[in-house]
Amino acid sequence: MSDFRFFVDPIRCIGCKACMQACSECDTHKGKSMIHLEYIERGASTQTAPMVCMHCDLPTCAAVCPADAIKRTEDGVVQSSQAPRCIGCSNCVNACPFGVPRYYPEIDQMLKCDMCYDRTSVGKKPMCASVCPSEALFYGTLEEFQSRRGGKPQNSFQFGAQTITTKVFLVLPDGEMGLDMDVISHMDARFEPDAFDHLDPFAHLELLPMEQPQTLRGRL
Amino acid sequence: MVKPPFSQEEFLDTYGPTLHYAPPGGFSSVEDYDALVDTHCCFCGQQCGIKLKVKNNAIVGFEPRYDFPFNKGKLCPKGIKRYLQGSHPDRLLHPMRRTEHGYQQITWDEALSETVTKIQEIQAKYGRNSFAMLSGVSLTNEKSYLVGKFARLALQTANLDYNGRLCMVSAGAGNKKAYGIDRASNHWEDITEAKVIFIIGTNIAECFPITTDYIWRARDKGAKIIYADPRMVPMARTADLYLPLRCGSDSALLMSMLHVIIRDGLTDEAFIEAHTTGFGDVRAAVADATPKWAAEITGVPAAKIEQAARWYGEAETGMILHARGLEHQVKGVENVMSCANLALATGKIGKPGCGHSTITGQGNGQGGREHGHKCDQLPGNRDITNPEHRKYICEVWGITDEELPGKGITAQEILNEIHEGKIKGLLSICFNPLVSLPDANFNREALNKLEHYSVIDFFLSETAQHADIVLPGSLQEEDEGTTTSGEGRVIKINAPVTPPGEARRDWEILLDIAGRLGRGKYFQFNNTQEIFNELRLASRGGTADYSGITWEKIVDTQGIFWPCPQTTDEGKVTMHSEHLDDRHPGTPRLYEGGKFYHPDGKAHFNAVNWRESAEVVDDEYPIWFTTGRVVSQYLSGSQTRRIGPLVDQFPHPKLELHPRMAKQLKIKTDDWVTIQTRRGEVIIQANVVNTIRPDTVFMAYHWGGKQSANLLTQRALDPISKIPEYKVSACRVRLASPEEQAEGERTQFLSSRTEKNLPAGYNLAERRKELRR
């Protein structure tokens, strides 16, 4: 089994989408990107989060598949659905705790990240981790990661009563414990009209000349 | 002529921009290729290594180039999708003449005859300098050198300038004043050795993405990052210290940091004494620049300024990085010199982990500015007004001093003189001034006043639409040569394919025109390697000395850092390039041992006093307006606005404004807004983000026509570098009226066409949703 591991470090992500553009070049899913990248909340931050398949040791997607179309290789890579078996039911799409698999109606099949099996199985790096300018996506051994970089790689996650361990590591910032996925902490900024203020990095600034509304109102 | 001879919709159908998605032969061809060719990305000054897949004389895809030391396979989205500019449906395939009824296909002979006749007529009637040339630094070193020689000896005009004038000339002038040479001080590997990195006026994550890794490698070893920018750009988000300075206030911040460094005894007196001149004046100039004073100008709290100064001053090693944010100002040169003052006062230069670098923005921004297609410059970064420099180049070119024109005027000044009617004819290559120069309405008027305009281009850009004769040229991958990356590394560009249709290589077109002007004897080149060998000779002894570099050596060593001078006696005097030696290993790090490039061998401090920008906010225009880039577009977008997946990532410019301003103006994200300055107005959609100062709005500049940020910017120039002040203007913003919104929507609709005949199952709508979210 390969010693190479995949690390996702969202702190370093610059949101450039090179990973998505490179992934979409693969001839097995030409034009489609199997990696996803999202702004957490563009209004409040330039923080973005890339998401590859985490390649669970006991993949939920495979467990819920009624057609047994999702296979895990000996070296722990969970594959896209097998075309002859996939019935397009989207059970896996709904069940994956990381939200990774996608159903593509044009081919009536689920596709997802298979860690560039065509590349990694012959010793090459996955495409997204090859091109990532900031190494927010990093492919190498755990030792190599730890000798070079800060941050805490973690591959055990708690979803309710379900504990999931994965082949892919998520890197947490130094000094923070655990992986808080409490949705509530993300909510107030979205739903309160003035809630951006508590995140305002410019709160120390004087009010602006334009604070006198009449200078602008005249033009509205 | 007054306007392009088409309606906008007809024009779009024929000349684009068309959003191109699929490689030639469709996607099935991608794992089926004849060759993988090493070359470089053409879409920024980092010049990342890349492998292109080639089949049937077409580029069909890319592969990471893991062995190239700068980027080791890393690429941004532009590099990945750059291959889609090949086999593009908008590509110009034959010469054209613009008539009242449309574009008429003509032969090369007709096109070049007409161009040459017009050059001769205009020069006979109004004098030689009435015909100008504009060039660009996406061209290779060979072509940059050729254009410089072509304008001086074939056109025999002084009025040649280039789009580097809008890019790094402030850094160039500041570097020369401080250090006597114009290059980034260090190879990028040195960034990883810095203990503090001070980044000011550069959105590294979006404009120079690969550089983020060098900075993270320094951080992994404990480096602190200080990030000064009016926007909390992606790298600033994680900075150890973020300084949200007001645009145009850079020199106040820098002066104040030096004030603190001097006050707290953090200067390197031994270095200053041994290796510099002029510190006394600088010390006096910043005597009153207290953090409290600077805080009022910049809006950055005094405590943060003190912190930044102490971190930079106390650290054992430190780098300063900047780009256009600090340079695109009427104070551009002063700002660069202020950074140099900081580096010199603390002795943080010329050592591992110590340096001061501009990050060059254009493909060959570094090399292109060294070999003589600036109006004031000759090859080897020589000065066209210096008699000794002129004498040497005259010898290399085999001409007398009278035959070599003098100093011309700069890019925007050329447009100004066209508008005034002094310049009547223009030949341009690799430049889209209608999008990239400030005050676009003015420049459009100017182009319409030309008696003759010939353009060499591969797509019919916004500017090329105004040309009388269109000469189809070559893409980077169709013409072999070298470029010089932002770190000063000279690298090899390979040409795995030939130009399509009747399109020709740029250098062949220039040689043909020179021959028809009766000046062919100065242009006896059979290929671009011969041009490079003459460049070696012409650059010998200049500050940008390439004489010890050969193409073979570049390929063997993955790039050579200039200066790379001659080491043998024969090499130092020969007039035959075949006698030049190639023994010098190159110079990755400048200024080692405190040796600078001024005649006295020292670095020079330059005192800077605070002054305001050319335009400041007032009651009428109360909001600061600033411009910049997005990661998926390059410069004026002439190339990248035609690549579908890149456009989908950021399809149209948006106005970034802070929630506090948005609340006052009752603007929400995606609302249509009208932005007005004293030059013009733009109607686009808003993006309400709290990552920008609440007194400032931002718009990216890659788009043309009514979506152009440069409708709003001003023609104010730095007095030394003549760079326009893109980064500081005053504007007002309001919600668009329903009529304005309709116009904005129509403009968006007419900005591009989607490629027809996309493969079945491509599912474009889904793809777009993914990339845009």
XYZ file of N, CA and C in Angstrom, chain A residues 9-39 41-48 102 104-107 118-119 124-127 129-135 148-151 193-194 196-212 215-217 219-220, chain B residues 23 27 30-31 60-64 66 71-77 80-81 83-84 205-206 209-210 212-213 216-217 220 229-235 237-238 242 244 298-301 617 619-620 622-623 631 645-646 649 656 658-661 663-666 676 687-695 732-735 761-763 767 770-773:
510
model
N -5.677 21.567 2.946
C -5.398 22.600 3.937
C -6.108 23.890 3.525
N -7.371 24.061 3.916
C -8.157 25.192 3.413
C -7.571 26.556 3.795
N -6.789 26.621 4.868
C -6.181 27.903 5.257
C -5.344 28.457 4.107
N -4.673 27.566 3.362
C -3.794 28.035 2.289
C -4.529 28.256 0.979
N -5.776 27.850 0.908
C -6.504 27.952 -0.367
C -6.664 29.418 -0.747
N -6.336 29.748 -2.000
C -6.479 31.117 -2.483
C -7.669 31.257 -3.432
N -8.441 30.202 -3.580
C -9.668 30.311 -4.364
C -9.464 30.458 -5.860
N -8.299 30.078 -6.373
C -7.985 30.350 -7.789
C -8.662 29.356 -8.731
N -9.084 28.209 -8.200
C -9.780 27.179 -8.988
C -8.895 26.487 -10.023
N -7.573 26.609 -9.858
C -6.682 25.848 -10.732
C -6.988 24.361 -10.596
N -7.338 23.901 -9.385
C -7.642 22.482 -9.157
C -8.823 22.031 -10.005
N -9.874 22.878 -10.029
C -11.061 22.499 -10.803
C -10.759 22.493 -12.295
N -10.027 23.522 -12.738
C -9.723 23.606 -14.169
C -8.843 22.432 -14.599
N -7.899 22.048 -13.731
C -7.010 20.944 -14.095
C -7.756 19.626 -14.061
N -8.596 19.444 -13.052
C -9.382 18.208 -12.935
C -10.256 18.027 -14.166
N -10.800 19.135 -14.665
C -11.722 19.033 -15.800
C -11.006 18.643 -17.086
N -9.683 18.601 -17.066
C -8.927 18.207 -18.250
C -8.782 16.689 -18.388
N -9.138 15.944 -17.351
C -8.933 14.498 -17.385
C -9.818 13.856 -18.445
N -9.266 12.903 -19.189
C -10.047 12.357 -20.310
C -11.182 11.458 -19.855
N -11.184 11.021 -18.591
C -12.290 10.167 -18.164
C -13.534 10.968 -17.815
N -13.379 12.225 -17.489
C -14.568 13.050 -17.206
C -14.370 14.422 -17.813
N -13.957 14.450 -19.060
C -13.552 15.625 -19.802
C -14.527 16.791 -19.643
N -14.014 17.908 -19.180
C -14.874 19.087 -19.048
C -15.567 19.180 -17.704
N -15.628 18.072 -16.956
C -16.270 18.094 -15.645
C -15.177 18.076 -14.585
N -15.384 18.840 -13.517
C -14.424 18.816 -12.427
C -14.964 17.954 -11.292
N -14.148 17.040 -10.808
C -14.551 16.178 -9.697
C -14.190 16.810 -8.351
N -13.371 17.871 -8.391
C -13.081 18.583 -7.153
C -13.986 19.808 -7.118
N -14.426 20.161 -5.926
C -15.329 21.295 -5.792
C -14.657 22.335 -4.925
N -14.970 23.584 -5.197
C -14.362 24.645 -4.413
C -15.426 25.690 -4.127
N -15.552 26.051 -2.880
C -16.619 26.971 -2.518
C -16.102 28.135 -1.697
N -16.695 29.306 -1.944
C -16.518 30.398 -0.994
C -17.333 30.077 0.251
N -18.232 32.241 2.576
C -19.219 33.328 2.581
C -18.522 34.529 1.987
N -18.613 34.723 0.665
C -17.799 35.749 0.014
C -18.016 37.125 0.617
N -19.237 37.377 1.082
C -19.495 38.684 1.677
C -18.625 38.948 2.888
N -18.243 37.893 3.591
C -17.541 38.062 4.853
C -16.073 37.688 4.784
N -15.652 37.036 3.722
C -14.277 36.552 3.721
C -13.895 36.092 2.334
N -12.594 36.088 2.058
C -12.128 35.449 0.833
C -11.777 33.992 1.103
N -12.137 33.487 2.268
C -11.854 32.080 2.573
C -12.625 31.171 1.624
N -11.902 30.233 1.053
C -12.513 29.260 0.165
C -12.154 27.871 0.667
N -21.467 13.359 -7.107
C -22.465 14.110 -7.858
C -23.079 13.180 -8.892
N -24.727 12.843 -12.516
C -24.701 13.549 -13.804
C -25.792 12.971 -14.696
N -26.910 13.715 -14.838
C -28.046 13.157 -15.587
C -27.687 12.846 -17.044
N -26.743 13.623 -17.622
C -26.452 13.395 -19.045
C -25.841 12.017 -19.297
N -25.245 11.411 -18.255
C -24.735 10.051 -18.441
C -25.433 9.076 -17.492
N -5.717 6.999 -12.440
C -4.849 6.747 -13.600
C -3.450 7.289 -13.371
N -3.321 8.367 -12.592
C -2.009 8.961 -12.328
C -1.357 8.345 -11.086
N 2.358 8.956 -10.280
C 2.275 10.409 -10.484
C 1.393 11.035 -9.418
N 1.560 12.357 -9.239
C 0.669 13.063 -8.313
C -0.699 13.258 -8.949
N -1.760 13.335 -8.127
C -3.059 13.703 -8.685
C -2.967 15.085 -9.338
N -3.826 15.333 -10.316
C -3.732 16.583 -11.061
C -3.950 17.801 -10.167
N -3.496 18.286 -6.940
C -2.371 18.526 -6.037
C -1.099 18.854 -6.801
N -1.053 18.488 -8.095
C 0.089 18.898 -8.923
C 0.079 20.396 -9.144
N -1.076 20.916 -9.520
C -1.114 22.313 -9.962
C -1.353 23.306 -8.819
N -1.906 22.880 -7.693
C -2.316 23.831 -6.643
C -1.162 24.795 -6.325
N -1.350 26.102 -6.607
C -0.241 27.043 -6.455
C 0.225 27.207 -5.015
N -0.652 27.017 -4.044
C -0.285 27.310 -2.659
C -0.112 26.038 -1.837
N -0.157 24.878 -2.471
C -0.102 23.591 -1.772
C -1.187 23.464 -0.709
N 7.870 19.401 6.876
C 7.935 20.663 6.148
C 6.972 21.715 6.661
N 5.842 21.281 7.192
C 4.745 22.236 7.329
C 4.134 22.249 8.703
N 3.536 23.380 9.038
C 2.740 23.486 10.252
C 1.346 22.941 10.011
N 0.488 23.073 11.004
C -0.871 22.580 10.869
C -0.975 21.147 11.327
N -29.306 41.595 9.529
C -28.971 42.633 8.560
C -27.645 43.339 8.857
N -27.313 43.585 10.129
C -26.085 44.320 10.445
C -24.949 43.403 10.859
N -22.643 41.829 9.467
C -21.290 41.940 8.928
C -20.391 42.771 9.844
N -21.011 43.667 10.622
C -20.205 44.602 11.400
C -19.239 43.908 12.346
N -19.634 42.793 12.942
C -18.755 42.185 13.922
C -17.558 41.515 13.260
N -17.568 41.406 11.942
C -16.419 40.848 11.228
C -15.619 41.942 10.523
N -16.042 43.190 10.716
C -15.480 44.290 9.944
C -14.026 44.551 10.322
N -13.074 44.305 9.395
C -11.679 44.561 9.742
C -11.337 46.044 9.747
N -12.275 46.884 9.339
C -11.994 48.321 9.245
C -12.742 49.106 10.317
N -13.198 48.418 11.350
C -14.072 49.061 12.324
C -13.397 50.246 13.016
N -12.068 50.246 13.016
C -11.356 51.336 13.689
C -11.355 52.624 12.883
N -11.759 52.578 11.637
C -11.629 53.754 10.778
C -12.638 54.827 11.137
N -12.254 56.065 10.873
C -13.180 57.183 11.037
C -14.325 57.021 10.043
N -15.458 57.650 10.376
C -16.530 57.666 9.390
C -16.070 58.491 8.185
N -16.673 58.194 7.044
C -16.166 58.779 5.809
C -16.850 60.093 5.493
N -16.261 60.856 4.568
C -16.939 62.081 4.135
C -18.343 61.776 3.619
N -18.485 60.622 2.981
C -19.789 60.271 2.412
C -20.829 59.944 3.470
N -20.412 59.950 4.761
C -21.403 59.743 5.824
C -22.436 60.863 5.829
N -22.078 62.055 5.284
C -23.109 63.094 5.182
C -23.998 62.711 4.006
N -24.760 64.681 0.327
C -23.882 64.787 -0.837
C -24.169 63.692 -1.849
N -24.636 62.571 -1.378
C -24.903 61.478 -2.304
C -26.369 61.408 -2.675
N -27.195 61.681 -1.676
C -28.633 61.562 -1.928
C -29.048 62.341 -3.163
N -27.832 62.657 -5.771
C -27.547 61.995 -7.046
C -28.312 60.696 -7.228
N -28.972 60.294 -6.183
C -29.625 58.983 -6.276
C -30.897 59.061 -7.111
N -10.723 21.261 -27.160
C -9.509 21.203 -27.984
C -9.853 20.718 -29.397
N -12.698 16.225 -27.211
C -12.004 15.779 -26.006
C -11.348 14.417 -26.151
N -7.492 13.976 -26.235
C -6.598 14.519 -25.226
C -5.547 13.533 -24.731
N -5.870 12.274 -24.666
C -4.831 11.317 -24.260
C -4.138 10.713 -25.483
N -3.279 20.391 -28.127
C -4.521 19.725 -27.724
C -4.668 19.588 -26.208
N -3.690 20.012 -25.435
C -3.836 19.906 -23.987
C -2.542 20.244 -23.275
N -2.517 20.014 -21.963
C -1.327 20.359 -21.177
C -0.998 19.222 -20.214
N 0.188 19.260 -19.685
C 0.610 18.332 -18.640
C 1.536 19.129 -17.713
N 1.467 18.931 -16.399
C 2.380 19.663 -15.512
C 3.837 19.372 -15.859
N 6.872 18.976 -14.014
C 7.352 18.852 -12.631
C 8.826 19.222 -12.488
N 8.206 26.390 -10.695
C 6.840 26.046 -10.277
C 6.620 24.550 -10.062
N 7.568 23.708 -10.435
C 7.500 22.269 -10.144
C 6.125 21.660 -10.458
N 5.553 22.047 -11.564
C 4.255 21.497 -11.969
C 3.070 22.358 -11.579
N 3.269 23.273 -10.644
C 2.144 24.109 -10.195
C 1.727 25.061 -11.316
N 0.434 25.333 -11.368
C -0.109 26.253 -12.363
C -1.359 26.904 -11.802
N -1.683 28.080 -12.301
C -2.971 28.688 -11.962
C -3.953 28.353 -13.092
N -5.222 28.730 -12.980
C -6.177 28.345 -14.035
C -5.782 28.840 -15.426
N -3.409 26.359 -17.010
C -4.041 25.092 -17.371
C -4.828 25.231 -18.671
N -5.547 26.330 -18.821
C -6.422 26.481 -19.994
C -5.783 27.281 -21.131
N -3.870 26.452 -23.337
C -3.775 25.723 -24.600
C -4.992 25.971 -25.490
N -6.113 26.442 -24.891
C -7.332 26.662 -25.672
C -7.256 27.895 -26.568
N -2.047 36.270 -4.543
C -2.809 35.042 -4.779
C -3.492 35.056 -6.141
N -3.923 36.235 -6.605
C -4.658 36.272 -7.871
C -3.774 36.660 -9.048
N 0.010 33.661 -8.615
C -0.419 32.614 -7.674
C 0.703 31.699 -7.193
N 1.665 31.396 -8.060
C 2.685 30.426 -7.677
C 3.567 30.984 -6.555
N 2.654 32.335 -3.948
C 2.094 32.037 -2.618
C 2.834 30.872 -1.965
N 3.256 29.903 -2.761
C 3.927 28.733 -2.181
C 5.274 29.127 -1.574
N 4.518 30.669 1.716
C 4.140 29.677 2.727
C 5.350 28.871 3.203
N 6.277 28.624 2.292
C 7.464 27.871 2.718
C 8.279 28.687 3.718
N 6.312 28.472 6.967
C 6.492 27.178 7.632
C 7.759 27.156 8.465
N -2.668 46.492 1.980
C -3.522 46.565 0.792
C -4.882 47.121 1.205
N -5.507 47.921 0.349
C -6.848 48.419 0.702
C -7.898 47.310 0.742
N -7.575 46.180 0.138
C -8.514 45.053 0.148
C -7.885 43.907 0.920
N -8.745 43.162 1.616
C -8.224 41.956 2.262
C -8.245 40.845 1.223
N -7.222 40.874 0.382
C -7.087 39.916 -0.711
C -6.780 38.538 -0.111
N -6.905 37.456 -0.905
C -6.798 36.116 -0.295
C -5.552 35.882 0.572
N -4.392 36.391 0.178
C -3.223 36.156 1.032
C -3.245 37.009 2.288
N -5.695 37.589 4.088
C -6.600 36.950 5.050
C -5.829 36.244 6.160
N -4.700 35.641 5.811
C -3.970 34.859 6.806
C -2.725 35.584 7.310
N -2.079 42.808 9.152
C -2.721 43.334 7.952
C -2.883 44.838 8.105
N -4.635 47.865 6.376
C -5.594 48.249 5.317
C -5.412 49.700 4.903
N -3.130 57.292 6.191
C -3.354 55.949 5.645
C -4.611 55.278 6.189
N -5.062 55.703 7.366
C -6.167 55.005 8.011
C -5.733 53.738 8.722
N -4.434 53.493 8.775
C -3.921 52.330 9.509
C -3.572 52.798 10.916
N -4.004 52.101 11.960
C -3.702 52.556 13.322
C -2.196 52.700 13.550
N -10.558 62.479 -3.273
C -12.013 62.527 -3.113
C -12.451 63.921 -2.651
N -16.491 66.444 -2.279
C -17.944 66.298 -2.105
C -18.615 65.743 -3.357
N -18.060 66.108 -4.514
C -18.694 65.690 -5.762
C -18.406 64.220 -6.082
N -16.967 61.374 -3.922
C -16.522 61.135 -2.536
C -15.901 59.763 -2.268
N -15.786 58.919 -3.281
C -15.355 57.538 -3.022
C -14.056 57.262 -3.788
N -7.959 36.331 -10.988
C -6.997 35.264 -11.266
C -7.189 34.623 -12.632
N -13.615 28.354 -20.228
C -13.581 28.003 -18.803
C -13.005 29.127 -17.925
N -12.144 29.956 -18.476
C -11.617 31.086 -17.701
C -12.665 32.178 -17.552
N -15.319 31.480 -14.950
C -14.905 31.678 -13.573
C -15.200 33.101 -13.081
N -16.699 45.886 -6.309
C -16.616 45.479 -4.911
C -16.813 46.699 -4.032
N -18.004 47.842 0.266
C -18.168 47.362 1.637
C -19.634 47.454 2.061
N -20.080 46.522 2.929
C -21.477 46.555 3.386
C -21.892 47.895 3.990
N -20.944 48.564 4.641
C -21.309 49.845 5.257
C -21.650 50.885 4.186
N -20.853 50.935 3.132
C -21.166 51.844 2.023
C -22.434 51.376 1.308
N -24.914 49.847 2.474
C -26.114 50.148 3.255
C -26.523 51.608 3.052
N -25.539 52.492 3.070
C -25.847 53.910 2.845
C -26.442 54.134 1.464
N -25.898 53.420 0.485
C -26.325 53.644 -0.893
C -27.470 52.720 -1.298
N -27.920 51.899 -0.347
C -29.028 50.952 -0.584
C -28.704 49.993 -1.736
N -19.375 56.722 -11.636
C -19.002 57.862 -12.470
C -17.730 58.513 -11.948
N -20.851 43.733 -5.922
C -20.524 42.602 -5.069
C -20.215 43.182 -3.695
N -21.109 42.971 -2.763
C -20.962 43.576 -1.439
C -20.117 42.646 -0.578
N -18.923 43.101 -0.237
C -17.973 42.258 0.495
C -17.308 43.086 1.581
N -17.111 42.487 2.745
C -16.457 43.293 3.777
C -14.945 43.122 3.734
N -14.410 42.747 2.574
C -12.970 42.602 2.426
C -12.364 43.810 1.723
N -13.070 44.926 1.735
C -12.521 46.149 1.133
C -12.801 47.301 2.085
N -11.915 48.302 2.091
C -12.147 49.475 2.946
C -13.508 50.083 2.631
N -14.178 50.588 3.632
C -15.520 51.139 3.384
C -15.511 52.482 2.658
N -14.344 53.049 2.388
C -14.305 54.310 1.635
C -13.829 54.092 0.199
N -18.077 58.491 -7.871
C -19.323 58.387 -7.119
C -20.078 57.169 -7.626
N -20.887 56.607 -6.747
C -21.576 55.348 -7.041
C -23.036 55.499 -6.661
N -23.930 54.998 -7.488
C -25.354 54.979 -7.130
C -26.016 53.781 -7.801
N -27.194 53.447 -7.336
C -27.970 52.395 -7.997
C -28.271 52.827 -9.431
N -23.312 16.255 -24.261
C -23.051 15.897 -22.870
C -22.080 16.836 -22.174
N -21.679 17.913 -22.851
C -20.759 18.828 -22.187
C -21.439 19.548 -21.034
N -22.741 19.752 -21.191
C -23.546 20.344 -20.123
C -22.958 21.648 -19.621
N -21.488 23.245 -15.849
C -20.064 23.568 -15.746
C -19.886 25.007 -15.278
N -20.769 25.494 -11.605
C -19.686 24.975 -10.751
C -18.560 25.991 -10.606
N -18.127 26.534 -11.747
C -16.954 27.412 -11.717
C -17.263 28.758 -11.082
N -18.495 29.185 -11.187
C -18.816 30.529 -10.721
C -19.169 30.570 -9.246
N -19.578 29.481 -8.666
C -20.146 29.523 -7.319
C -19.155 30.062 -6.297
